Coordinates of C-alpha atoms in Angstrom, one line a residue:
M1 CA 21.3 -3.3 4.4
S2 CA 20.1 -5.5 1.5
A3 CA 18.8 -9.0 2.2
R4 CA 21.5 -10.3 -0.1
S5 CA 24.2 -8.5 1.9
L6 CA 22.9 -10.0 5.1
A7 CA 22.5 -13.4 3.6
A8 CA 26.1 -13.3 2.4
R9 CA 27.3 -12.3 5.9
L10 CA 25.4 -15.2 7.4
L11 CA 26.7 -17.7 4.8
I12 CA 30.2 -16.6 5.6
S13 CA 29.6 -17.4 9.2
S14 CA 28.9 -21.0 8.2
I15 CA 26.1 -21.5 10.6
L16 CA 24.0 -24.6 10.0
L17 CA 20.6 -24.7 11.6
A18 CA 19.0 -28.0 10.5
S19 CA 22.0 -30.3 11.2
H20 CA 25.5 -30.4 12.6
P21 CA 28.4 -32.3 11.3
F22 CA 29.5 -34.3 14.3
S23 CA 29.6 -38.0 14.9
A24 CA 27.1 -40.0 16.8
A25 CA 30.0 -41.5 18.7
Q26 CA 30.3 -38.1 20.4
A27 CA 27.0 -38.8 22.2
E28 CA 26.6 -41.6 24.6
D29 CA 22.9 -41.9 23.7
A30 CA 23.1 -42.8 20.0
G31 CA 19.4 -43.3 19.7
A32 CA 18.6 -39.8 21.1
Y33 CA 21.3 -38.4 18.8
L34 CA 19.7 -39.9 15.7
A35 CA 16.2 -38.9 16.8
A36 CA 17.4 -35.3 17.5
Q37 CA 19.0 -35.1 14.0
I38 CA 15.9 -36.3 12.3
A39 CA 13.7 -33.9 14.3
A40 CA 16.0 -31.0 13.5
H41 CA 16.1 -31.9 9.8
E42 CA 12.3 -31.8 9.8
F43 CA 12.2 -28.6 11.8
D44 CA 10.3 -30.4 14.6
Y45 CA 11.8 -28.0 17.2
T46 CA 9.7 -29.4 20.1
A47 CA 10.9 -33.0 19.6
A48 CA 14.5 -31.9 18.8
A49 CA 14.7 -29.8 22.0
R50 CA 13.6 -32.8 24.1
Y51 CA 16.3 -35.1 22.6
Y52 CA 19.0 -32.5 22.7
E53 CA 18.3 -31.7 26.3
R54 CA 19.1 -35.4 27.1
L55 CA 22.2 -35.2 25.0
I56 CA 23.7 -32.1 26.5
S57 CA 23.0 -33.5 30.0
E58 CA 25.8 -36.0 29.3
E59 CA 29.3 -35.2 30.4
N60 CA 31.3 -32.8 28.1
P61 CA 28.9 -32.3 25.3
T62 CA 30.3 -30.8 22.1
P63 CA 29.7 -27.1 21.3
E64 CA 27.8 -28.3 18.2
L65 CA 25.4 -30.3 20.4
I66 CA 24.9 -27.3 22.7
E67 CA 24.2 -25.0 19.8
A68 CA 21.7 -27.4 18.3
A69 CA 19.9 -27.6 21.6
M70 CA 19.8 -23.8 21.8
I71 CA 18.5 -23.4 18.3
S72 CA 15.8 -26.0 19.0
E73 CA 14.7 -24.0 22.1
V74 CA 14.5 -20.8 20.1
G75 CA 12.6 -22.5 17.3
R76 CA 9.9 -23.7 19.7
G77 CA 9.8 -20.3 21.4
A78 CA 11.4 -21.2 24.7
L79 CA 13.7 -18.2 24.9
P80 CA 14.5 -18.4 28.7
E81 CA 15.7 -22.0 28.2
A82 CA 17.6 -21.0 25.1
L83 CA 19.3 -18.2 27.0
T84 CA 20.5 -20.6 29.7
I85 CA 22.0 -22.8 27.0
A86 CA 23.5 -19.8 25.2
Q87 CA 25.4 -18.8 28.3
R88 CA 26.7 -22.4 28.6
L89 CA 27.7 -22.3 24.9
A90 CA 29.5 -19.0 25.2
A91 CA 31.6 -20.5 27.9
A92 CA 32.6 -23.3 25.6
E93 CA 32.8 -21.3 22.4
P94 CA 33.1 -17.6 23.1
E95 CA 32.7 -16.5 19.5
N96 CA 29.6 -18.4 18.8
K97 CA 27.4 -16.2 16.6
I98 CA 23.9 -17.6 17.5
A99 CA 24.7 -17.4 21.2
S100 CA 25.8 -13.7 20.8
L101 CA 22.3 -12.8 19.4
L102 CA 20.7 -14.0 22.7
L103 CA 23.5 -12.7 25.0
V104 CA 23.2 -9.1 23.6
A105 CA 19.4 -9.2 23.7
E106 CA 19.2 -10.4 27.3
P107 CA 20.6 -7.3 29.0
V108 CA 18.5 -5.1 26.6
R109 CA 15.4 -6.9 27.8
E110 CA 16.4 -6.0 31.4
G111 CA 17.1 -2.4 30.4
D112 CA 20.9 -2.8 30.9
F113 CA 22.1 -1.1 27.8
A114 CA 25.6 -0.7 29.2
G115 CA 25.8 -4.4 29.7
A116 CA 24.6 -5.1 26.2
L117 CA 27.2 -2.7 24.8
A118 CA 29.9 -4.5 26.8
Q119 CA 28.7 -7.8 25.3
L120 CA 28.7 -6.3 21.8
D121 CA 32.2 -4.7 22.1
G122 CA 33.6 -7.7 23.9
K123 CA 33.0 -10.2 21.0
P124 CA 33.2 -8.2 17.8
E125 CA 34.0 -11.2 15.7
A126 CA 30.9 -13.0 17.0
W127 CA 28.4 -10.4 15.9
L128 CA 26.7 -11.3 12.6
M129 CA 24.5 -8.2 12.3
G130 CA 25.4 -4.6 11.6
D131 CA 27.2 -3.8 14.9
N132 CA 26.9 -0.1 14.2
L133 CA 23.1 -0.4 14.0
M134 CA 23.0 -2.3 17.3
R135 CA 25.5 0.2 18.9
G136 CA 23.3 3.1 17.8
W137 CA 20.3 1.7 19.6
L138 CA 22.3 0.8 22.7
Q139 CA 23.7 4.3 22.8
A140 CA 20.2 5.8 22.4
G141 CA 19.2 3.6 25.4
L142 CA 22.0 5.3 27.4
G143 CA 20.8 8.7 26.4
Q144 CA 23.7 9.3 24.0
M145 CA 21.7 10.4 21.0
S146 CA 24.6 12.3 19.3
E147 CA 26.7 9.2 19.5
A148 CA 23.8 7.1 18.4
V149 CA 23.3 9.2 15.3
K150 CA 27.0 8.8 14.4
S151 CA 26.7 5.1 14.7
F152 CA 23.6 5.0 12.4
D153 CA 25.5 7.2 9.9
A154 CA 28.5 4.9 10.1
A155 CA 26.2 1.9 9.4
G156 CA 24.8 3.8 6.4
E157 CA 28.3 4.1 4.9
E158 CA 28.6 0.3 4.7
A159 CA 27.7 -1.1 1.3
G160 CA 24.2 -2.7 1.4
F161 CA 23.3 -1.2 4.8
E162 CA 21.9 2.1 3.5
S163 CA 18.2 1.5 3.8
F164 CA 18.5 -0.3 7.2
A165 CA 20.5 2.6 8.6
A166 CA 18.1 5.2 7.3
Y167 CA 15.1 3.3 8.8
H168 CA 16.6 2.9 12.2
K169 CA 18.0 6.4 12.3
A170 CA 14.6 7.8 11.5
L171 CA 13.0 5.6 14.2
A172 CA 15.5 6.7 16.8
L173 CA 15.0 10.4 15.9
A174 CA 11.2 10.1 16.0
M175 CA 11.5 8.3 19.3
V176 CA 13.0 11.3 20.9
G177 CA 10.6 13.8 19.2
D178 CA 12.9 15.0 16.3
F179 CA 10.2 14.5 13.7
E180 CA 11.8 17.0 11.3
G181 CA 15.0 15.0 11.4
A182 CA 13.1 11.8 10.9
D183 CA 11.2 13.2 7.9
A184 CA 14.4 14.4 6.4
V185 CA 15.9 10.9 6.6
L186 CA 12.8 9.2 5.3
S187 CA 12.6 11.7 2.4
S188 CA 16.2 11.1 1.4
E189 CA 17.3 8.7 -1.4
A190 CA 18.2 6.0 1.1
G191 CA 15.0 6.6 3.1
Q192 CA 12.8 6.1 0.0
S193 CA 13.6 2.4 0.0
V194 CA 12.2 2.2 3.5
L195 CA 8.8 2.8 1.9
T196 CA 8.8 -0.7 0.4
S197 CA 7.9 -2.1 3.8
R198 CA 4.6 -1.8 5.7
R199 CA 6.3 -0.6 8.9
G200 CA 8.4 1.8 7.0
V201 CA 5.3 3.4 5.5
L202 CA 3.6 3.5 8.9
T203 CA 6.7 5.2 10.4
H204 CA 6.6 8.0 7.8
V205 CA 2.8 8.4 8.1
Q206 CA 3.0 8.9 11.9
V207 CA 6.0 11.3 11.4
L208 CA 4.1 13.3 8.9
S209 CA 1.1 13.5 11.1
Q210 CA 3.2 14.7 14.0
L211 CA 4.4 17.5 11.7
E212 CA 0.8 18.5 11.0
R213 CA 1.0 17.2 7.5
N214 CA -2.0 14.9 7.5
P215 CA -2.8 15.4 3.8
D216 CA 0.7 14.2 2.9
A217 CA 0.3 11.2 5.2
I218 CA -3.1 10.3 3.5
A219 CA -1.4 10.7 0.0
L220 CA 1.3 8.3 1.1
I221 CA -1.2 5.7 2.4
D222 CA -3.2 5.9 -0.9
K223 CA -0.1 5.6 -3.0
V224 CA 1.2 2.5 -1.2
F225 CA -1.9 0.7 0.0
G226 CA -4.6 1.9 -2.3
R227 CA -8.1 0.8 -1.2
S228 CA -7.0 -1.4 1.6
T229 CA -9.3 -3.6 3.8
D230 CA -6.5 -3.7 6.4
A231 CA -8.2 -2.5 9.6
E232 CA -5.1 -0.7 10.9
I233 CA -4.5 1.1 7.6
S234 CA -8.1 2.1 7.1
G235 CA -8.3 3.2 10.8
L236 CA -5.3 5.5 10.4
R237 CA -6.6 7.0 7.2
T238 CA -9.9 7.8 8.9
A239 CA -8.2 9.4 11.8
L240 CA -6.0 11.5 9.5
E241 CA -9.0 12.6 7.4
V242 CA -10.7 14.1 10.5
G243 CA -7.6 16.0 11.4
E244 CA -6.3 13.8 14.3
A245 CA -2.6 13.9 15.1
L246 CA -1.3 10.4 15.2
D247 CA 0.9 9.4 18.0
F248 CA 4.3 8.0 17.1
T249 CA 4.0 4.4 18.4
L250 CA 6.4 2.4 16.2
V251 CA 9.2 2.6 18.7
N252 CA 8.7 4.0 22.2
D253 CA 12.1 3.3 23.7
A254 CA 15.5 1.8 22.9
R255 CA 14.5 -1.7 24.0
E256 CA 11.7 -1.6 21.4
G257 CA 14.3 -0.2 18.9
V258 CA 16.5 -3.2 19.4
A259 CA 13.5 -5.5 19.0
E260 CA 12.7 -3.7 15.7
L261 CA 16.3 -4.3 14.6
Y262 CA 16.0 -8.0 15.2
Y263 CA 12.7 -8.0 13.4
S264 CA 14.1 -6.0 10.5
F265 CA 16.9 -8.6 10.0
G266 CA 14.5 -11.5 10.3
T267 CA 12.1 -10.2 7.6
A268 CA 15.0 -9.3 5.3
L269 CA 16.2 -12.9 5.5
V270 CA 12.8 -14.4 4.5
G271 CA 13.3 -16.1 1.1
E272 CA 17.1 -15.4 1.2
M273 CA 18.1 -18.0 3.7
P274 CA 16.6 -21.1 5.3
Q275 CA 13.6 -20.3 7.4
G276 CA 15.5 -21.2 10.6
F277 CA 17.7 -18.1 10.3
S278 CA 14.7 -15.7 10.1
L279 CA 13.0 -17.5 12.9
I280 CA 15.9 -16.9 15.3
F281 CA 15.6 -13.1 14.7
T282 CA 11.8 -12.9 14.9
R283 CA 11.6 -15.0 18.0
I284 CA 14.1 -12.7 19.7
A285 CA 12.2 -9.7 18.6
S286 CA 9.0 -11.0 20.2
W287 CA 11.0 -11.9 23.3
L288 CA 12.2 -8.3 23.6
R289 CA 8.8 -6.8 22.7
P290 CA 5.8 -9.2 23.2
D291 CA 3.4 -6.6 21.7
L292 CA 5.3 -6.5 18.4
S293 CA 2.5 -8.2 16.5
D294 CA 4.3 -8.1 13.2
A295 CA 7.1 -10.2 14.6
A296 CA 4.6 -12.8 15.8
L297 CA 2.9 -12.9 12.4
V298 CA 6.2 -13.4 10.6
T299 CA 7.2 -16.1 13.1
A300 CA 3.9 -17.9 12.6
G301 CA 4.2 -17.6 8.8
L302 CA 7.7 -19.1 8.9
L303 CA 6.5 -22.0 11.1
E304 CA 3.6 -22.6 8.7
S305 CA 6.0 -22.7 5.7
I306 CA 8.0 -25.6 7.4
G307 CA 4.9 -27.5 8.4
Q308 CA 5.0 -26.7 12.1
H309 CA 1.3 -26.0 12.4
D310 CA 0.9 -26.3 16.1
L311 CA 3.8 -24.0 16.8
A312 CA 2.3 -21.6 14.2
I313 CA -1.0 -21.7 16.0
A314 CA 0.7 -20.8 19.2
A315 CA 2.6 -17.9 17.6
F316 CA -0.6 -16.5 16.1
A317 CA -2.2 -16.7 19.5
E318 CA 0.5 -14.4 20.9
V319 CA -1.2 -11.4 19.2
Q320 CA -3.6 -9.9 21.8
P321 CA -7.2 -8.7 21.1
E322 CA -6.2 -5.1 21.5
S323 CA -3.7 -5.2 18.7
P324 CA -4.7 -3.9 15.3
A325 CA -3.3 -7.1 13.9
F326 CA -5.6 -9.3 16.0
A327 CA -8.0 -10.1 13.2
S328 CA -5.2 -11.0 10.8
A329 CA -3.6 -13.2 13.5
E330 CA -6.9 -15.0 14.1
I331 CA -7.4 -15.6 10.4
G332 CA -3.9 -17.0 10.2
R333 CA -4.5 -19.2 13.3
A334 CA -7.6 -20.6 11.6
D335 CA -5.6 -21.3 8.4
A336 CA -3.0 -23.1 10.5
M337 CA -5.7 -25.2 12.2
V338 CA -7.1 -26.2 8.8
A339 CA -3.6 -27.3 7.7
A340 CA -3.3 -29.3 11.0
G341 CA -6.6 -31.1 10.1
R342 CA -8.7 -29.1 12.6
S343 CA -11.2 -27.5 10.2
E344 CA -14.2 -27.3 12.6
A345 CA -12.0 -25.6 15.2
A346 CA -10.9 -23.2 12.6
I347 CA -14.4 -22.3 11.6
E348 CA -15.3 -21.8 15.3
V349 CA -12.3 -19.3 15.6
L350 CA -13.6 -17.4 12.6
E351 CA -17.2 -17.4 13.8
N352 CA -16.1 -16.0 17.2
L353 CA -14.1 -13.4 15.3
T354 CA -17.1 -12.2 13.4
R355 CA -18.7 -11.3 16.8
T356 CA -15.8 -9.0 17.8
K357 CA -14.5 -7.8 14.4
G358 CA -17.6 -8.2 12.2
E359 CA -17.2 -4.8 10.8
Q360 CA -14.2 -6.0 8.8
A361 CA -14.9 -7.5 5.4
G362 CA -11.8 -9.7 5.5
V363 CA -13.1 -11.6 8.6
W364 CA -16.3 -12.6 6.7
I365 CA -14.2 -13.5 3.6
A366 CA -12.0 -15.8 5.7
L367 CA -15.1 -17.4 7.2
G368 CA -16.6 -17.8 3.7
D369 CA -13.4 -19.4 2.5
A370 CA -13.3 -21.9 5.4
L371 CA -16.9 -22.9 5.0
R372 CA -16.5 -23.3 1.3
R373 CA -13.5 -25.6 1.8
E374 CA -15.8 -27.8 3.9
D375 CA -18.5 -27.8 1.3
R376 CA -20.8 -25.8 3.5
F377 CA -21.8 -23.7 0.5
A378 CA -25.1 -22.1 1.6
E379 CA -23.4 -20.9 4.8
S380 CA -20.3 -19.7 2.9
A381 CA -22.5 -17.7 0.5
D382 CA -24.1 -16.0 3.5
A383 CA -20.7 -15.0 4.8
Y384 CA -19.6 -13.6 1.4
D385 CA -22.9 -11.7 1.4
K386 CA -21.9 -9.8 4.5
A387 CA -18.4 -9.2 3.2
I388 CA -19.8 -7.7 -0.1
D389 CA -22.2 -5.5 1.9
I390 CA -19.3 -4.1 4.0
L391 CA -17.1 -3.5 0.9
G392 CA -19.7 -1.3 -0.6
A393 CA -19.3 -0.1 -4.2
P394 CA -17.5 -2.9 -6.0
Q395 CA -13.9 -2.3 -7.0
P396 CA -11.6 -4.3 -9.3
D397 CA -9.9 -6.0 -6.4
D398 CA -13.2 -7.3 -5.1
W399 CA -13.6 -9.7 -8.0
F400 CA -12.5 -12.8 -6.0
V401 CA -15.2 -12.2 -3.4
W402 CA -17.9 -12.1 -6.0
Y403 CA -16.4 -15.2 -7.7
A404 CA -16.2 -17.2 -4.5
R405 CA -19.7 -16.2 -3.5
A406 CA -20.9 -17.3 -7.0
I407 CA -19.2 -20.7 -6.6
S408 CA -20.9 -21.1 -3.3
Q409 CA -24.3 -20.1 -4.7
E410 CA -23.9 -22.5 -7.7
R411 CA -22.9 -25.4 -5.4
S412 CA -25.9 -24.7 -3.2
D413 CA -28.4 -24.8 -6.1
Q414 CA -28.8 -21.0 -6.3
W415 CA -27.9 -20.6 -10.0
D416 CA -30.2 -17.6 -10.4
K417 CA -27.9 -15.8 -8.0
A418 CA -24.6 -17.4 -9.1
E419 CA -24.8 -16.5 -12.7
P420 CA -25.0 -12.7 -12.3
G421 CA -22.3 -13.1 -9.6
F422 CA -19.9 -14.7 -12.1
R423 CA -20.8 -12.0 -14.6
K424 CA -20.0 -9.3 -12.0
A425 CA -16.6 -10.9 -11.3
L426 CA -15.8 -10.8 -15.0
E427 CA -16.9 -7.2 -15.1
L428 CA -14.5 -6.3 -12.3
N429 CA -11.7 -8.4 -13.7
P430 CA -12.3 -8.9 -17.5
G431 CA -10.7 -12.0 -18.9
Q432 CA -10.0 -13.6 -15.5
P433 CA -9.3 -17.2 -16.6
S434 CA -10.7 -18.9 -13.4
V435 CA -14.0 -17.1 -13.7
L436 CA -14.2 -17.7 -17.5
N437 CA -13.5 -21.4 -16.9
Y438 CA -16.0 -21.8 -14.1
L439 CA -18.8 -20.0 -15.8
G440 CA -18.1 -21.6 -19.1
Y441 CA -18.0 -25.1 -17.6
S442 CA -21.2 -24.4 -15.6
Y443 CA -22.9 -23.5 -18.9
V444 CA -21.6 -26.7 -20.5
E445 CA -22.9 -28.8 -17.6
K446 CA -26.3 -27.1 -17.8
Q447 CA -26.4 -27.3 -21.6
Q448 CA -26.8 -23.6 -21.8
N449 CA -25.2 -20.9 -23.9
L450 CA -22.8 -23.5 -25.3
D451 CA -21.3 -21.3 -28.0
E452 CA -20.5 -18.6 -25.5
A453 CA -19.3 -21.2 -23.0
L454 CA -16.8 -22.5 -25.6
T455 CA -15.5 -19.1 -26.3
M456 CA -15.1 -18.4 -22.6
I457 CA -13.2 -21.6 -22.0
E458 CA -11.0 -21.1 -25.1
Q459 CA -10.1 -17.6 -23.6
A460 CA -9.3 -19.3 -20.3
V461 CA -7.0 -21.9 -21.9
A462 CA -5.2 -19.2 -23.9
A463 CA -4.5 -17.4 -20.7
R464 CA -3.4 -20.6 -18.8
P465 CA -2.5 -23.3 -21.3
D466 CA -0.8 -25.5 -18.6
A467 CA -3.8 -25.5 -16.2
G468 CA -5.1 -29.1 -16.6
Y469 CA -8.5 -28.4 -15.1
I470 CA -9.1 -25.6 -17.6
V471 CA -7.9 -27.7 -20.6
D472 CA -10.3 -30.4 -19.3
S473 CA -13.1 -27.8 -19.5
L474 CA -12.3 -27.1 -23.1
G475 CA -12.3 -30.8 -24.0
W476 CA -15.5 -31.4 -22.2
A477 CA -17.2 -28.4 -23.9
L478 CA -16.2 -29.8 -27.3
Y479 CA -17.6 -33.2 -26.2
R480 CA -20.9 -31.7 -25.2
L481 CA -21.1 -30.0 -28.6
G482 CA -20.6 -33.3 -30.3
R483 CA -17.1 -32.4 -31.6
Y484 CA -15.6 -35.6 -30.3
E485 CA -12.4 -35.9 -32.4
E486 CA -11.4 -32.3 -31.4
A487 CA -12.3 -33.1 -27.8
V488 CA -9.8 -36.1 -27.7
V489 CA -6.8 -33.8 -28.3
H490 CA -7.6 -31.5 -25.4
M491 CA -8.7 -34.3 -23.0
E492 CA -5.5 -36.2 -23.6
R493 CA -3.6 -33.0 -22.8
A494 CA -5.7 -32.4 -19.7
V495 CA -4.8 -35.9 -18.4
E496 CA -1.1 -35.2 -19.1
L497 CA -1.4 -32.1 -16.8
E498 CA -3.7 -33.7 -14.2
A499 CA -2.7 -37.4 -14.4
V500 CA -4.3 -38.4 -11.1
D501 CA -7.5 -36.4 -11.2
A502 CA -10.5 -38.7 -11.2
V503 CA -12.9 -36.3 -13.0
V504 CA -10.4 -35.6 -15.8
N505 CA -9.7 -39.3 -16.3
D506 CA -13.5 -40.0 -16.3
H507 CA -14.0 -37.3 -18.9
L508 CA -11.3 -38.8 -21.2
G509 CA -13.0 -42.1 -20.9
D510 CA -16.3 -40.7 -22.1
V511 CA -14.5 -38.9 -25.0
Y512 CA -12.7 -42.2 -26.0
W513 CA -16.1 -44.0 -25.9
A514 CA -17.7 -41.4 -28.1
V515 CA -15.0 -41.9 -30.9
G516 CA -15.2 -45.7 -30.7
R517 CA -12.1 -46.3 -28.6
K518 CA -14.0 -48.4 -26.1
R519 CA -11.2 -50.4 -24.6
E520 CA -9.2 -47.2 -23.8
A521 CA -12.4 -45.7 -22.4
E522 CA -12.8 -48.6 -20.0
F523 CA -9.2 -48.2 -19.0
Q524 CA -9.7 -44.5 -18.1
W525 CA -12.9 -45.2 -16.2
K526 CA -11.0 -47.8 -14.1
R527 CA -8.2 -45.2 -13.5
A528 CA -10.9 -42.7 -12.3
L529 CA -12.2 -45.3 -9.9
S530 CA -8.7 -46.0 -8.6
F531 CA -8.3 -42.3 -7.6
G532 CA -11.7 -42.2 -5.7
P533 CA -13.7 -41.6 -3.7
N534 CA -14.2 -38.1 -5.1
D535 CA -17.0 -35.6 -4.1
D536 CA -17.1 -34.3 -7.6
L537 CA -17.5 -37.6 -9.4
D538 CA -20.4 -40.1 -9.1
M539 CA -18.4 -43.3 -8.7
D540 CA -21.5 -45.6 -9.0
R541 CA -22.2 -44.0 -12.4
V542 CA -18.6 -44.8 -13.5
R543 CA -19.2 -48.4 -12.5
R544 CA -22.4 -48.5 -14.5
K545 CA -20.5 -47.2 -17.5
L546 CA -18.0 -50.1 -17.1
E547 CA -20.8 -52.6 -16.8
L548 CA -23.2 -51.3 -19.5
G549 CA -21.3 -48.8 -21.6
L550 CA -21.8 -45.1 -21.9
D551 CA -24.6 -45.4 -24.4
K552 CA -26.8 -47.5 -22.1
V553 CA -26.1 -45.2 -19.1
L554 CA -27.1 -42.1 -21.1
E555 CA -30.3 -43.9 -22.3
S556 CA -31.2 -44.9 -18.7
E557 CA -30.8 -41.3 -17.6
G558 CA -33.0 -40.0 -20.4
A559 CA -30.1 -38.0 -21.7
P560 CA -29.6 -37.4 -25.4
P561 CA -27.6 -40.1 -27.2
L562 CA -24.1 -39.6 -28.5
R563 CA -24.0 -38.1 -31.9
A564 CA -23.1 -40.3 -34.8
E565 CA -19.6 -39.6 -36.1

């Protein structure tokens, strides 16, 4: 099923996740109602759940209130509480679509596939996923594989469901050991679209290995992932190279198959519907299968995208150390901590990770990035050193690590190391505008290689004409070369693009002063001060320029005077 087909089905259902069109007069506690509405609109599921709990404790709450309470509980990850509310909602509104998602999943979680099938068949109008797909997994759970295959085939005949049906049919066949059948499905026209997803590729890789076709599995990995630093992918490839037969682990039983179905729908909806829709599916997937790390990662990513950093941190923490995705989860958890204003805690998480997963380059890169964001440049350079050592012979995709390390080295007064690092980044990714700009700007600031610096920055501007910080570099290079009138045009453009950047406004002030527009220069310096403080700008120097003028400041610094126009 395509994401658009699923999105259309959900839109037709007219489910609203962030708010519900009912009057505050329906709730006795109008204050709690208003607070709940605000919290729900802001995706603050924890606060919303607290307020809705109070509201549905009143006599005769509306189905809309009960549904809102249930959605909030799912959003914050409290599935047992959400299930209790879903049962209450189903009594009030039997065809409720969100409640049906939980009510079918609950017996599956307990291994009661017959009960889940009864739920599915009893409320056909309530089901908003592909009922044939769900029926196929429930029948597989009952040992009715022939019927299950028929259900998957029926799902594949529905427009837009072809790839979903192929994937889940292949998983079910592989689950019972029919690897030839699974390979045939995955090799079909519908099955080929499965290979656009990471888990789809892993499914086929494990199936091929079980068929003693390790070279084909390696070829598939290389085709899709290339030179990957992903620990799970590289580990699988290594095992395949030494002739190991990979176990089939994607789905071990029908309960895990149903979890995969929820996960599949959840990921398909990302970007197609409001994040709340996807979150319901991925939360249920994790509830059914707590070790489904991919579901936890998607859940955490969704929560990050709506600003729920604490819930995201908790979702990342659900991934256990034995999972191949543990390093990725810890890196994600650290990023969420940074977003929540807990940078030091994030660095501590990453430092701990280097002690257990220090063989992975990505762990050191993440630590380097975190340290660099905190201006701990010497330490970040050391972290990037370790990453580059692990990566080995430089490849084109490694350009950013070399670039980031060079930035850290330049900012920690290690220009002798930084300069060749920038050059190496450009060798790996010729014409990369960020590298061209940084190296060119560095040369301008150091009054070195000014002609080459100007060429570099001009190339960067040509590649990214709307990047204000790069246009600023061009204007500043021209200023340094004494080409003041030319510099004005580019600096004014830079300020248009980066209107509230203190450094850019300060630069424009200097350029205006150089061409005799002194009142305008003073105005720009005052603007620069208004945006401060700024670690990249000496605010005291700006004040001295306002007091004495740029010429006197340059003279006091022993710098060359402005060139006469």
